[in-house]
């Protein structure tokens, strides 16, 4: 048996939402645009089977960053069957979408001016972590959106010394 295959790149992630139109507007404020509107699409029956569900139907929109149109896709899905009900309790484990951000301090200020509320003040810079700054906000369904800027030449934050 030959191993003549490989994963090429990250394609998309599904973000479960309760109001698709509201979520599209939120992600547009972050710089995304609709790549493909699937609000009225009828899902084939294999979708439920593929995801290990008894039924699956939703409304959706594929969104990409205007600055990276060939990059990963955020697939917003408002579940119709079954209905999605987010857990907003204090001990919930959040779904987190992290985006590398150029000039995160300016992004923080600009998004606040657009009405985006953040979970706390901008953190950083922190040279010991190789971090220029990081901040988080919540999308309309409580998904955490993390905006992070690393020091030049760093692919991720340093945590090995902590």
PDB file of C-alpha atoms in Angstrom:
ATOM      1  CA  UNK A   1       0.000   0.000   0.000  1.00  0.00           C
ATOM      2  CA  UNK A   2       1.409   3.349  -1.053  1.00  0.00           C
ATOM      3  CA  UNK A   3       1.321   6.532   1.028  1.00  0.00           C
ATOM      4  CA  UNK A   4       0.870   8.720  -2.029  1.00  0.00           C
ATOM      5  CA  UNK A   5      -1.195  11.390  -0.323  1.00  0.00           C
ATOM      6  CA  UNK A   6      -0.844  14.414   1.922  1.00  0.00           C
ATOM      7  CA  UNK A   7      -2.954  17.095   3.520  1.00  0.00           C
ATOM      8  CA  UNK A   8      -2.386  20.175   1.379  1.00  0.00           C
ATOM      9  CA  UNK A   9      -3.564  23.031   3.608  1.00  0.00           C
ATOM     10  CA  UNK A  10      -6.211  24.058   6.092  1.00  0.00           C
ATOM     11  CA  UNK A  11      -9.492  24.504   4.189  1.00  0.00           C
ATOM     12  CA  UNK A  12     -12.281  25.769   6.473  1.00  0.00           C
ATOM     13  CA  UNK A  13     -13.804  25.661   9.909  1.00  0.00           C
ATOM     14  CA  UNK A  14     -17.485  25.624  10.767  1.00  0.00           C
ATOM     15  CA  UNK A  15     -18.670  28.269  13.195  1.00  0.00           C
ATOM     16  CA  UNK A  16     -22.105  27.466  14.610  1.00  0.00           C
ATOM     17  CA  UNK A  17     -24.369  30.524  14.827  1.00  0.00           C
ATOM     18  CA  UNK A  18     -27.942  31.224  15.927  1.00  0.00           C
ATOM     19  CA  UNK A  19     -28.651  34.107  13.528  1.00  0.00           C
ATOM     20  CA  UNK A  20     -26.791  33.893  10.220  1.00  0.00           C
ATOM     21  CA  UNK A  21     -27.527  37.441   9.064  1.00  0.00           C
ATOM     22  CA  UNK A  22     -26.287  38.943  12.353  1.00  0.00           C
ATOM     23  CA  UNK A  23     -23.130  36.819  12.223  1.00  0.00           C
ATOM     24  CA  UNK A  24     -22.378  37.745   8.605  1.00  0.00           C
ATOM     25  CA  UNK A  25     -22.522  41.408   9.604  1.00  0.00           C
ATOM     26  CA  UNK A  26     -20.189  40.801  12.571  1.00  0.00           C
ATOM     27  CA  UNK A  27     -17.577  38.961  10.483  1.00  0.00           C
ATOM     28  CA  UNK A  28     -17.788  41.664   7.797  1.00  0.00           C
ATOM     29  CA  UNK A  29     -16.751  44.200  10.452  1.00  0.00           C
ATOM     30  CA  UNK A  30     -13.651  42.050  11.049  1.00  0.00           C
ATOM     31  CA  UNK A  31     -12.730  42.242   7.344  1.00  0.00           C
ATOM     32  CA  UNK A  32     -14.390  39.107   5.923  1.00  0.00           C
ATOM     33  CA  UNK A  33     -16.492  38.972   2.796  1.00  0.00           C
ATOM     34  CA  UNK A  34     -19.036  36.418   1.608  1.00  0.00           C
ATOM     35  CA  UNK A  35     -17.448  33.969  -0.808  1.00  0.00           C
ATOM     36  CA  UNK A  36     -20.585  31.864  -1.297  1.00  0.00           C
ATOM     37  CA  UNK A  37     -24.041  32.523   0.123  1.00  0.00           C
ATOM     38  CA  UNK A  38     -25.729  29.250   1.133  1.00  0.00           C
ATOM     39  CA  UNK A  39     -28.730  30.598   3.019  1.00  0.00           C
ATOM     40  CA  UNK A  40     -31.181  28.722   0.790  1.00  0.00           C
ATOM     41  CA  UNK A  41     -29.122  25.621  -0.028  1.00  0.00           C
ATOM     42  CA  UNK A  42     -30.711  22.200   0.462  1.00  0.00           C
ATOM     43  CA  UNK A  43     -28.103  19.929   2.027  1.00  0.00           C
ATOM     44  CA  UNK A  44     -27.722  16.449   0.550  1.00  0.00           C
ATOM     45  CA  UNK A  45     -28.649  13.549   2.850  1.00  0.00           C
ATOM     46  CA  UNK A  46     -25.037  12.372   3.157  1.00  0.00           C
ATOM     47  CA  UNK A  47     -24.189  15.464   5.246  1.00  0.00           C
ATOM     48  CA  UNK A  48     -25.936  14.025   8.316  1.00  0.00           C
ATOM     49  CA  UNK A  49     -24.287  10.639   7.844  1.00  0.00           C
ATOM     50  CA  UNK A  50     -20.903  12.226   7.207  1.00  0.00           C
ATOM     51  CA  UNK A  51     -21.072  14.200  10.478  1.00  0.00           C
ATOM     52  CA  UNK A  52     -22.477  11.270  12.505  1.00  0.00           C
ATOM     53  CA  UNK A  53     -25.890  12.902  12.898  1.00  0.00           C
ATOM     54  CA  UNK A  54     -29.441  11.632  12.342  1.00  0.00           C
ATOM     55  CA  UNK A  55     -30.448  14.805  10.494  1.00  0.00           C
ATOM     56  CA  UNK A  56     -28.603  17.893   9.263  1.00  0.00           C
ATOM     57  CA  UNK A  57     -29.925  20.984   7.547  1.00  0.00           C
ATOM     58  CA  UNK A  58     -28.766  24.537   7.886  1.00  0.00           C
ATOM     59  CA  UNK A  59     -28.362  27.952   6.380  1.00  0.00           C
ATOM     60  CA  UNK A  60     -24.829  29.065   5.717  1.00  0.00           C
ATOM     61  CA  UNK A  61     -22.297  31.423   4.256  1.00  0.00           C
ATOM     62  CA  UNK A  62     -18.681  30.789   3.343  1.00  0.00           C
ATOM     63  CA  UNK A  63     -16.566  33.806   4.275  1.00  0.00           C
ATOM     64  CA  UNK A  64     -12.954  34.708   3.505  1.00  0.00           C
ATOM     65  CA  UNK A  65     -10.727  37.553   4.501  1.00  0.00           C
ATOM     66  CA  UNK A  66     -10.666  40.233   1.828  1.00  0.00           C
ATOM     67  CA  UNK A  67      -6.910  40.453   2.459  1.00  0.00           C
ATOM     68  CA  UNK A  68      -6.454  36.667   1.918  1.00  0.00           C
ATOM     69  CA  UNK A  69      -9.080  35.532  -0.628  1.00  0.00           C
ATOM     70  CA  UNK A  70      -7.331  32.181  -1.185  1.00  0.00           C
ATOM     71  CA  UNK A  71      -6.866  31.558   2.544  1.00  0.00           C
ATOM     72  CA  UNK A  72      -8.921  29.435   4.930  1.00  0.00           C
ATOM     73  CA  UNK A  73     -12.704  29.806   4.902  1.00  0.00           C
ATOM     74  CA  UNK A  74     -14.945  30.534   7.862  1.00  0.00           C
ATOM     75  CA  UNK A  75     -18.129  28.529   7.239  1.00  0.00           C
ATOM     76  CA  UNK A  76     -20.936  30.150   9.234  1.00  0.00           C
ATOM     77  CA  UNK A  77     -23.773  27.675   9.814  1.00  0.00           C
ATOM     78  CA  UNK A  78     -27.153  28.423  11.360  1.00  0.00           C
ATOM     79  CA  UNK A  79     -28.453  24.936  12.119  1.00  0.00           C
ATOM     80  CA  UNK A  80     -32.126  24.436  11.237  1.00  0.00           C
ATOM     81  CA  UNK A  81     -32.263  20.665  11.937  1.00  0.00           C
ATOM     82  CA  UNK A  82     -31.308  20.225  14.694  1.00  0.00           C
ATOM     83  CA  UNK A  83     -31.327  23.729  16.150  1.00  0.00           C
ATOM     84  CA  UNK A  84     -28.037  24.949  17.616  1.00  0.00           C
ATOM     85  CA  UNK A  85     -28.181  26.195  21.202  1.00  0.00           C
ATOM     86  CA  UNK A  86     -24.909  27.664  22.442  1.00  0.00           C
ATOM     87  CA  UNK A  87     -23.835  27.007  26.008  1.00  0.00           C
ATOM     88  CA  UNK A  88     -23.171  30.411  27.539  1.00  0.00           C
ATOM     89  CA  UNK A  89     -22.560  29.257  31.090  1.00  0.00           C
ATOM     90  CA  UNK A  90     -19.623  30.600  33.101  1.00  0.00           C
ATOM     91  CA  UNK A  91     -17.737  27.284  32.923  1.00  0.00           C
ATOM     92  CA  UNK A  92     -18.241  26.647  29.228  1.00  0.00           C
ATOM     93  CA  UNK A  93     -15.307  25.713  27.039  1.00  0.00           C
ATOM     94  CA  UNK A  94     -15.368  28.287  24.231  1.00  0.00           C
ATOM     95  CA  UNK A  95     -14.800  27.741  20.559  1.00  0.00           C
ATOM     96  CA  UNK A  96     -11.848  29.963  19.661  1.00  0.00           C
ATOM     97  CA  UNK A  97     -10.896  31.322  16.257  1.00  0.00           C
ATOM     98  CA  UNK A  98      -7.432  32.900  16.301  1.00  0.00           C
ATOM     99  CA  UNK A  99      -6.263  35.240  13.547  1.00  0.00           C
ATOM    100  CA  UNK A 100      -2.734  36.509  13.034  1.00  0.00           C
ATOM    101  CA  UNK A 101      -3.144  40.228  12.843  1.00  0.00           C
ATOM    102  CA  UNK A 102      -0.909  42.971  11.467  1.00  0.00           C
ATOM    103  CA  UNK A 103      -0.786  45.917  13.884  1.00  0.00           C
ATOM    104  CA  UNK A 104      -3.087  44.402  16.506  1.00  0.00           C
ATOM    105  CA  UNK A 105      -3.086  47.598  18.605  1.00  0.00           C
ATOM    106  CA  UNK A 106      -4.550  49.554  15.699  1.00  0.00           C
ATOM    107  CA  UNK A 107      -7.033  46.723  14.979  1.00  0.00           C
ATOM    108  CA  UNK A 108      -8.156  46.842  18.617  1.00  0.00           C
ATOM    109  CA  UNK A 109      -8.850  50.586  18.414  1.00  0.00           C
ATOM    110  CA  UNK A 110     -10.509  50.443  14.985  1.00  0.00           C
ATOM    111  CA  UNK A 111     -12.796  47.560  15.924  1.00  0.00           C
ATOM    112  CA  UNK A 112     -13.823  49.254  19.169  1.00  0.00           C
ATOM    113  CA  UNK A 113     -14.779  52.275  17.055  1.00  0.00           C
ATOM    114  CA  UNK A 114     -16.942  49.899  14.936  1.00  0.00           C
ATOM    115  CA  UNK A 115     -18.807  48.766  18.037  1.00  0.00           C
ATOM    116  CA  UNK A 116     -16.925  45.528  18.713  1.00  0.00           C
ATOM    117  CA  UNK A 117     -16.657  44.866  22.451  1.00  0.00           C
ATOM    118  CA  UNK A 118     -13.543  43.112  23.740  1.00  0.00           C
ATOM    119  CA  UNK A 119     -13.297  40.710  26.671  1.00  0.00           C
ATOM    120  CA  UNK A 120     -10.502  42.804  28.221  1.00  0.00           C
ATOM    121  CA  UNK A 121      -7.855  45.399  27.370  1.00  0.00           C
ATOM    122  CA  UNK A 122      -5.198  44.709  24.746  1.00  0.00           C
ATOM    123  CA  UNK A 123      -2.433  42.551  26.265  1.00  0.00           C
ATOM    124  CA  UNK A 124       1.199  43.194  25.336  1.00  0.00           C
ATOM    125  CA  UNK A 125       3.691  43.714  24.102  1.00  0.00           C
ATOM    126  CA  UNK A 126       5.419  40.896  25.987  1.00  0.00           C
ATOM    127  CA  UNK A 127       8.920  40.275  24.636  1.00  0.00           C
ATOM    128  CA  UNK A 128       9.386  37.196  26.843  1.00  0.00           C
ATOM    129  CA  UNK A 129       6.563  35.527  24.891  1.00  0.00           C
ATOM    130  CA  UNK A 130       7.511  36.949  21.502  1.00  0.00           C
ATOM    131  CA  UNK A 131       4.162  38.714  21.506  1.00  0.00           C
ATOM    132  CA  UNK A 132       3.401  42.190  20.161  1.00  0.00           C
ATOM    133  CA  UNK A 133      -0.182  42.045  21.361  1.00  0.00           C
ATOM    134  CA  UNK A 134      -3.301  39.956  21.748  1.00  0.00           C
ATOM    135  CA  UNK A 135      -6.962  40.746  22.335  1.00  0.00           C
ATOM    136  CA  UNK A 136     -10.238  38.842  22.192  1.00  0.00           C
ATOM    137  CA  UNK A 137     -13.830  39.685  21.432  1.00  0.00           C
ATOM    138  CA  UNK A 138     -16.946  37.548  21.212  1.00  0.00           C
ATOM    139  CA  UNK A 139     -18.985  37.009  18.088  1.00  0.00           C
ATOM    140  CA  UNK A 140     -22.787  37.219  18.465  1.00  0.00           C
ATOM    141  CA  UNK A 141     -22.961  33.589  19.673  1.00  0.00           C
ATOM    142  CA  UNK A 142     -20.145  33.783  22.187  1.00  0.00           C
ATOM    143  CA  UNK A 143     -17.387  32.294  20.023  1.00  0.00           C
ATOM    144  CA  UNK A 144     -14.064  33.828  21.014  1.00  0.00           C
ATOM    145  CA  UNK A 145     -12.272  35.747  18.258  1.00  0.00           C
ATOM    146  CA  UNK A 146      -8.578  36.107  19.126  1.00  0.00           C
ATOM    147  CA  UNK A 147      -6.479  38.687  17.293  1.00  0.00           C
ATOM    148  CA  UNK A 148      -2.770  38.082  17.834  1.00  0.00           C
ATOM    149  CA  UNK A 149       0.439  39.665  16.575  1.00  0.00           C
ATOM    150  CA  UNK A 150       3.764  37.948  17.140  1.00  0.00           C
ATOM    151  CA  UNK A 151       7.206  39.505  17.144  1.00  0.00           C
ATOM    152  CA  UNK A 152       8.851  39.580  13.698  1.00  0.00           C
ATOM    153  CA  UNK A 153      10.118  36.146  12.702  1.00  0.00           C
ATOM    154  CA  UNK A 154       7.991  34.270  15.263  1.00  0.00           C
ATOM    155  CA  UNK A 155       5.427  31.694  14.130  1.00  0.00           C
ATOM    156  CA  UNK A 156       3.897  31.274  17.591  1.00  0.00           C
ATOM    157  CA  UNK A 157       4.172  32.563  21.147  1.00  0.00           C
ATOM    158  CA  UNK A 158       7.023  31.338  23.324  1.00  0.00           C
ATOM    159  CA  UNK A 159       5.803  29.300  26.243  1.00  0.00           C
ATOM    160  CA  UNK A 160       8.652  26.817  26.731  1.00  0.00           C
ATOM    161  CA  UNK A 161      10.211  28.909  29.527  1.00  0.00           C
ATOM    162  CA  UNK A 162       6.998  29.382  31.512  1.00  0.00           C
TER     163      UNK A 162
END
